[in-house]
Tab-separated table of C-alpha atoms in Angstrom:
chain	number	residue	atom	x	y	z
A	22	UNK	CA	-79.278	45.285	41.664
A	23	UNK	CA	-81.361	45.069	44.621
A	24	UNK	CA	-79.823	44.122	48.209
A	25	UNK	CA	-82.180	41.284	48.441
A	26	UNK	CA	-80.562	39.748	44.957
A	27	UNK	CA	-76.782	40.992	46.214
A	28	UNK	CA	-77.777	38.547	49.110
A	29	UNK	CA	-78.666	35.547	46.833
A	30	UNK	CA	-75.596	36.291	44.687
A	31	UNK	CA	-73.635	32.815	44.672
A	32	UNK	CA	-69.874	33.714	45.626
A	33	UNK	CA	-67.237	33.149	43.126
A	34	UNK	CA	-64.024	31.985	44.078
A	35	UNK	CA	-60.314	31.852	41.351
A	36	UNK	CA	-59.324	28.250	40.912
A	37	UNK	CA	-56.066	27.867	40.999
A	38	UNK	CA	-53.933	27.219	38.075
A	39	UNK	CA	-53.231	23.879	37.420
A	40	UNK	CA	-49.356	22.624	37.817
A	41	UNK	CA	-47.500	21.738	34.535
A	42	UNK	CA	-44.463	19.373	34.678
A	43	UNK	CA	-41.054	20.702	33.492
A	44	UNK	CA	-39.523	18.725	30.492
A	45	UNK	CA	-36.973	17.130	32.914
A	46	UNK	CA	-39.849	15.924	34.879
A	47	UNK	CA	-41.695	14.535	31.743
A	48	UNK	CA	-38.713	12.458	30.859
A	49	UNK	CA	-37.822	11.337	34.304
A	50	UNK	CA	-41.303	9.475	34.064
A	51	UNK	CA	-43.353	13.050	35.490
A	52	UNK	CA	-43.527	14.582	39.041
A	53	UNK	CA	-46.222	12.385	39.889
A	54	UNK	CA	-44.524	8.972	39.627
A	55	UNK	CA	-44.171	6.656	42.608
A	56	UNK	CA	-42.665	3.757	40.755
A	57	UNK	CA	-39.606	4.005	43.332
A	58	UNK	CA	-42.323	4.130	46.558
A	59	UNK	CA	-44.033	0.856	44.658
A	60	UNK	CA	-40.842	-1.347	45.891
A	61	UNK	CA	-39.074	-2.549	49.174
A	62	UNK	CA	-37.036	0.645	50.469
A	63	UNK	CA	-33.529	-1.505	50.849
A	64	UNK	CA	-33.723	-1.931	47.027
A	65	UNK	CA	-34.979	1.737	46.158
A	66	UNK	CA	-31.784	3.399	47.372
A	67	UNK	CA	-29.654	1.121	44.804
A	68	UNK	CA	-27.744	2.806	42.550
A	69	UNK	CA	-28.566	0.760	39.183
A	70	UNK	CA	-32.509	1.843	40.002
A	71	UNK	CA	-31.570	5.526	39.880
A	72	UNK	CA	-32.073	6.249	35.942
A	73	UNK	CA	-35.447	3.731	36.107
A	74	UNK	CA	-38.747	5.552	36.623
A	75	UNK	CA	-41.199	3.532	35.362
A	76	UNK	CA	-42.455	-0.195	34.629
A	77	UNK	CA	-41.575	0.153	31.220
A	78	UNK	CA	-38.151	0.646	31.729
A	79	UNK	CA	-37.663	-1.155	34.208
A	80	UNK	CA	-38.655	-3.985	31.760
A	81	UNK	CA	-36.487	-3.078	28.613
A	82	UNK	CA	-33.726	-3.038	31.452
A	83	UNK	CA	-34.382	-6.649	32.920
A	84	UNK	CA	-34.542	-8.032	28.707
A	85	UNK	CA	-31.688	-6.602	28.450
A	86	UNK	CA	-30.023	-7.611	31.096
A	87	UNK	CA	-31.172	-11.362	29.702
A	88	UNK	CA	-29.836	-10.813	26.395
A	89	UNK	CA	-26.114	-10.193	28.029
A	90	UNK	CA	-26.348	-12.850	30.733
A	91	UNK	CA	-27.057	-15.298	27.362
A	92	UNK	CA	-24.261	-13.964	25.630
A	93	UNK	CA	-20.563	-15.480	24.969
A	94	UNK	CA	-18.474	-12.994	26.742
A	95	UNK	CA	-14.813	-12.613	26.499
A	96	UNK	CA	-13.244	-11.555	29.443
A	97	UNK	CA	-10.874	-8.575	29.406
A	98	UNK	CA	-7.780	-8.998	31.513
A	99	UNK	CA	-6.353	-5.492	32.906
A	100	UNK	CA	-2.395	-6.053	32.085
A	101	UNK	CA	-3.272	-9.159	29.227
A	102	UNK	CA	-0.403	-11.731	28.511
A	103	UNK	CA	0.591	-12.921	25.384
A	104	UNK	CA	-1.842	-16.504	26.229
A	105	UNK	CA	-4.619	-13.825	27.298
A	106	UNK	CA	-3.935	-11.773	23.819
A	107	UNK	CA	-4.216	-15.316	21.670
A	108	UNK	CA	-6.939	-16.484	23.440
A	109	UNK	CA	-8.799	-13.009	23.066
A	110	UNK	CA	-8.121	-12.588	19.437
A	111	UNK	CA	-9.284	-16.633	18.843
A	112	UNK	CA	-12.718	-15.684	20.147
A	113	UNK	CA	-12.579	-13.138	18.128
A	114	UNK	CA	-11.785	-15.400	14.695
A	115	UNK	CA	-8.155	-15.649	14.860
A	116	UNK	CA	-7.487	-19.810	13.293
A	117	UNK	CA	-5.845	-21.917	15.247
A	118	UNK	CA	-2.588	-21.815	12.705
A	119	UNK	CA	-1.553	-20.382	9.711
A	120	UNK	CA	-2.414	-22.759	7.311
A	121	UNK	CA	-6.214	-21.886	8.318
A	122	UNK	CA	-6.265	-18.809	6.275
A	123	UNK	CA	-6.585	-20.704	2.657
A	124	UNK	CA	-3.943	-18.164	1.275
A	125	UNK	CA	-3.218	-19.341	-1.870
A	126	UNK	CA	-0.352	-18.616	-4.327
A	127	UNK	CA	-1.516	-16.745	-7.487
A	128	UNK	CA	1.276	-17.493	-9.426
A	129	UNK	CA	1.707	-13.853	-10.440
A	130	UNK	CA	2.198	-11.433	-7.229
A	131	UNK	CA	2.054	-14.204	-4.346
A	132	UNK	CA	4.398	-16.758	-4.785
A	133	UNK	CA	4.162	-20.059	-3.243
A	134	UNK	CA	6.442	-19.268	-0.708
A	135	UNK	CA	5.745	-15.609	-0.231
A	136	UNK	CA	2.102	-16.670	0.401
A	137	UNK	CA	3.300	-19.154	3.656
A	138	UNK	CA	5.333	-16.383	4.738
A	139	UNK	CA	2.225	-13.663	4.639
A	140	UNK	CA	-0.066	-16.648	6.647
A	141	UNK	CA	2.668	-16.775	9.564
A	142	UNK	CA	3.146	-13.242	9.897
A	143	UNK	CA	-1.059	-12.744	9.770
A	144	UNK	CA	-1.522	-15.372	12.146
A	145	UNK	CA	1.619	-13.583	14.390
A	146	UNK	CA	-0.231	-10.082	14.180
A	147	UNK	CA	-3.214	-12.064	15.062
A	148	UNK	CA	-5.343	-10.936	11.914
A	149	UNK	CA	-8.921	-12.629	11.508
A	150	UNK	CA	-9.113	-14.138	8.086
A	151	UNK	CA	-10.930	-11.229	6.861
A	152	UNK	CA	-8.572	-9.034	7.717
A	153	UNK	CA	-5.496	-11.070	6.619
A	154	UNK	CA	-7.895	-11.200	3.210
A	155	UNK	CA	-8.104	-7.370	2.989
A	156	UNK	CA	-5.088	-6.528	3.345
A	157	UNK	CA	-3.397	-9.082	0.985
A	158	UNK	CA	-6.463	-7.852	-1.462
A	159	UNK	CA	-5.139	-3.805	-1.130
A	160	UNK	CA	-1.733	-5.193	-1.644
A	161	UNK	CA	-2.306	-6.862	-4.947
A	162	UNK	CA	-4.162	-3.551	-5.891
A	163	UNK	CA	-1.509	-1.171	-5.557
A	164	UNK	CA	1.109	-4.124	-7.458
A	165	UNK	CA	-1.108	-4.153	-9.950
A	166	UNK	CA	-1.414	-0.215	-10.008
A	167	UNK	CA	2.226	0.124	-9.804
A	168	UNK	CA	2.614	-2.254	-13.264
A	169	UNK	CA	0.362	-0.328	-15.190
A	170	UNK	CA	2.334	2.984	-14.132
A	171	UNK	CA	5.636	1.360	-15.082
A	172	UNK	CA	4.044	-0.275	-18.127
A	173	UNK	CA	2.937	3.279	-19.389
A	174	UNK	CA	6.220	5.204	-18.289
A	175	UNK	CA	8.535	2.397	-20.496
A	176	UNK	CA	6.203	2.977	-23.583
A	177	UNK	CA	6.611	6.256	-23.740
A	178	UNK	CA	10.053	6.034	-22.702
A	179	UNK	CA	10.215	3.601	-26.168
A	180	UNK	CA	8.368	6.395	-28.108
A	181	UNK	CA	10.413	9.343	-27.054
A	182	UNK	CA	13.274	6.923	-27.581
A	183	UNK	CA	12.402	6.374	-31.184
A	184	UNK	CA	11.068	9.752	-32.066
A	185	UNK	CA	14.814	10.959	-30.785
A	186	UNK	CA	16.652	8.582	-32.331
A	187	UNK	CA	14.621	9.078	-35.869
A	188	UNK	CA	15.668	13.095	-35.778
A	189	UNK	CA	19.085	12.268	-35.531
A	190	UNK	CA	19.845	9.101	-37.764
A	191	UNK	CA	17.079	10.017	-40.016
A	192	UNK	CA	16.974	7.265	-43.116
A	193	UNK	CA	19.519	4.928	-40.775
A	194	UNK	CA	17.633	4.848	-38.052
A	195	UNK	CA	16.302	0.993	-38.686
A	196	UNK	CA	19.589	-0.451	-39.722
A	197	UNK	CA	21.722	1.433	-36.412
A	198	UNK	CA	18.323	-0.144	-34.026
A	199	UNK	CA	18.922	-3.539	-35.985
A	200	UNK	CA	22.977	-3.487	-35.600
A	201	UNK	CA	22.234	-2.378	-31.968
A	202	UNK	CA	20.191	-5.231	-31.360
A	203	UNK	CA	22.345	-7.592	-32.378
A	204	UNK	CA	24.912	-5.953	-30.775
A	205	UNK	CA	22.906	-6.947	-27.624
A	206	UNK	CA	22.258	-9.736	-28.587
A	207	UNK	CA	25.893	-11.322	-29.485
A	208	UNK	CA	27.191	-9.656	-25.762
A	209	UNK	CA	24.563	-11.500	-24.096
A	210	UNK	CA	23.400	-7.754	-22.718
A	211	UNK	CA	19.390	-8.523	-22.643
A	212	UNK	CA	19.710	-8.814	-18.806
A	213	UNK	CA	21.152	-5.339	-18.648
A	214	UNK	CA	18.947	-3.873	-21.263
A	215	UNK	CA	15.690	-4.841	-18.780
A	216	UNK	CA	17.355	-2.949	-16.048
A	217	UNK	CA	15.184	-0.746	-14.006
A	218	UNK	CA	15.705	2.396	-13.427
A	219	UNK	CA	14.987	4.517	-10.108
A	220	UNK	CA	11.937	6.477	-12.652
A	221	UNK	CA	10.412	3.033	-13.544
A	222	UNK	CA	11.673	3.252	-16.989
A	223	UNK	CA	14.175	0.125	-18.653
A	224	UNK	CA	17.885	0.961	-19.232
A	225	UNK	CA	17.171	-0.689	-22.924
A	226	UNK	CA	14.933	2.439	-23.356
A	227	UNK	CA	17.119	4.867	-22.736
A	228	UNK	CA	18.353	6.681	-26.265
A	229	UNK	CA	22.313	7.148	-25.043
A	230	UNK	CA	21.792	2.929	-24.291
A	231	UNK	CA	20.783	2.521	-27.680
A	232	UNK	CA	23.275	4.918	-29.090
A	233	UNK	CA	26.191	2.635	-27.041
A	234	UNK	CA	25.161	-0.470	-28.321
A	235	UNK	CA	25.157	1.180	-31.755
A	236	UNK	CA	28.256	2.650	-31.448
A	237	UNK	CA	29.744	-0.629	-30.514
A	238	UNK	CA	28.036	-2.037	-33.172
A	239	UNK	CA	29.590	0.271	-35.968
A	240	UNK	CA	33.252	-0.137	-33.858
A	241	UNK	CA	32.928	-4.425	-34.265
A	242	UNK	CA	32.028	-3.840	-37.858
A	243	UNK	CA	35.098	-1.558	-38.321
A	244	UNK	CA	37.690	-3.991	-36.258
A	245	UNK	CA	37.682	-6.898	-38.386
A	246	UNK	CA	41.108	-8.387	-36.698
A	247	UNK	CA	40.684	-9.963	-33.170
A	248	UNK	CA	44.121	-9.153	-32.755
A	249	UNK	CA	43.098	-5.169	-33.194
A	250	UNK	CA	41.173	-5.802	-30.276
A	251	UNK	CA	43.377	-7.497	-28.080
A	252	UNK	CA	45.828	-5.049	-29.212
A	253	UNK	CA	44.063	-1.755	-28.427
A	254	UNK	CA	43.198	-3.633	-24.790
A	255	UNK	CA	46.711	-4.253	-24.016
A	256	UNK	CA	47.754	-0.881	-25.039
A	257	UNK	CA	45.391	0.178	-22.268
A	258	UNK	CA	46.582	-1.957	-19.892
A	259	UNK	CA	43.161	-3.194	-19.349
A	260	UNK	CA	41.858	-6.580	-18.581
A	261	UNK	CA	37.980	-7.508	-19.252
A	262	UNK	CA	37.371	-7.808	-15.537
A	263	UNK	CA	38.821	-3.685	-15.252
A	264	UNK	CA	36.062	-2.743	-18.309
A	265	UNK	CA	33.126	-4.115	-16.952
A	266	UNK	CA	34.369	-2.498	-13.533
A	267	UNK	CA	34.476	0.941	-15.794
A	268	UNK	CA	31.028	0.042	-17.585
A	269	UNK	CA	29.704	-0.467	-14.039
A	270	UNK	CA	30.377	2.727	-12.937
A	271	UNK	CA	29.619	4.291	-15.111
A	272	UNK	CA	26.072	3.074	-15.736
A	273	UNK	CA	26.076	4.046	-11.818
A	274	UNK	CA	26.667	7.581	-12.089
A	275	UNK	CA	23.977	9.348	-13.651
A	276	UNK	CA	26.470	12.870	-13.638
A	277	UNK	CA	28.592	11.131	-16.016
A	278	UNK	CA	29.310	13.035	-19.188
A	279	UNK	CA	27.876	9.486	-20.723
A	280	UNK	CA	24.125	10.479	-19.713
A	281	UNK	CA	24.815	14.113	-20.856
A	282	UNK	CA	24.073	14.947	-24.123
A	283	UNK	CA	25.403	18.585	-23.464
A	284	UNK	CA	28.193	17.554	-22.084
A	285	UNK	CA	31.340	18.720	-24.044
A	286	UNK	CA	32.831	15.314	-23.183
A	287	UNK	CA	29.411	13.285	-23.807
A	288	UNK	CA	30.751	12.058	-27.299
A	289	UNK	CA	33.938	10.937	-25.944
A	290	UNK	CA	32.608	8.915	-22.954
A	291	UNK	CA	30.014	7.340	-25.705
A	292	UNK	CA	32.713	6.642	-27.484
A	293	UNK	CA	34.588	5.248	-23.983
A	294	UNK	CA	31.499	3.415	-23.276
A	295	UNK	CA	31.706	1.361	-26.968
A	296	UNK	CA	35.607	0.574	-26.531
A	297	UNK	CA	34.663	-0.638	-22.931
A	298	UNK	CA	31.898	-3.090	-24.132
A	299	UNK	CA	34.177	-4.423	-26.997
A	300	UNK	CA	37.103	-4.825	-24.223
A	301	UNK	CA	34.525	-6.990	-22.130
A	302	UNK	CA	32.762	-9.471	-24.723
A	303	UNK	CA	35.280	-9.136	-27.363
């Protein structure tokens, strides 16, 4: 290249690079933003302006701030009363009384009264009708749960009580369940036989309560003098108040040899258990 074109050369100069914002920038409404310089400066230094940086927000702030001002708000004392507490929770859909929950009696779990009694104590704990409703809803769940368990425990309690009883009286086994029954039956004993016990299961469904009742049944049908009876009571210097005492007691104490089968002395007290029960009713 010639001087003459070196001299005509147009001179090139860098630009320089151009200035990105930082992501902190970019979300703080950029680097270049002079919403804050737009306004009076006695209102820019305020401390609710600080996380606005643009006209948008600064509109979705002010709807906002229309949409709480229109609102019912409940005020929140700092140490609340009781009055505070009921008139916070009445806002909140507490009724006025008890009777304002429509809790009805079902006639099976909630009884008439029981149901009154659940309304005071909701309306006490300050529960909102839905709540009082969901909890009185889980409640008759798990009953109903619970009576299915218990349902299932006493009928297999009734089949291992049968298939028991079968082994060992083999071709007497319905005439010893009938004589037991009316055993039961004559002594008035139906109200012990639907005892619960602490596994769920019925006393009547127990084999050794079957076996008693049985035993007594075959002792009656052997004493055929009342006068035997009296007799062998006297001798023990028992009255009928003393054997249901004993009977008591006895049904009490699960250790008893009574409930053990391999008890040496399970016969006898099976045997104790009869006399006792013939003692009582007579």
């Amino acid at each position: 290249m010639s001087e003459a074109e070196q001299a005509i050369q147009p001179e090139v100069t860098e630009a320089a690079p151009a200035m990105l914002e930082t992501p902190a920038e970019v979300a703080q409404g950029g680097s270049g933003n002079d919403f804050l310089n737009s306004i009076p400066e006695d209102l820019r230094q305020h401390p609710s302006l600080s996380p606005i940086k643009d006209v948008e927000n600064l509109a979705r702030s002010y709807v906002n701030a229309q949409r709480l001002i229109g609102a019912d708000k409940i005020p929140m004392p700092v140490n609340p009363t009781e009055e505070d507490l009921d008139r916070i929770y009445s806002k909140l859909g507490r009724p006025e009384s008890p009777d304002k929950y429509g809790i009805a009696a079902d006639g099976n779990v909630l009884t008439e009264e029981a149901a009154n009694a659940y309304a005071d104590v909701a309306h006490k704990l300050r529960l909102t009708p839905d709540q009082a409703n969901g909890v009185l809803e889980y409640y008759r769940s798990t009953v109903a749960n619970d009576a299915e368990q218990f349902s299932a425990l006493n009928e297999k309690a009734m089949e291992d009580a049968a298939s028991s009883l079968q082994a060992e009286w083999g071709v007497d086994y319905d005439n010893k369940i009938q004589s037991a029954q009316k055993a039961v039956d004559q002594f008035e004993a139906g109200g012990i036989m639907e005892m619960q016990l602490a596994d769920g299961t019925k006393l009547g469904n127990h084999p050794e309560i079957i076996r008693a009742f049985a035993k007594i049944a075959d002792f009656r049908q052997n004493v055929t003098s009342e006068d035997t009876v009296s007799e062998s009571a006297s001798s023990l210097g028992m009255s009928t108040q003393q054997a249901g005492n004993e009977i008591q007691a006895i049904m009490g104490d699960r250790s008893h040899a009574y409930w053990d089968k391999k008890n040496p002395q399970h016969q006898q007290a099976v045997d104790r258990m009869a006399q006792l029960m013939e003692m009582q009713h007579g």
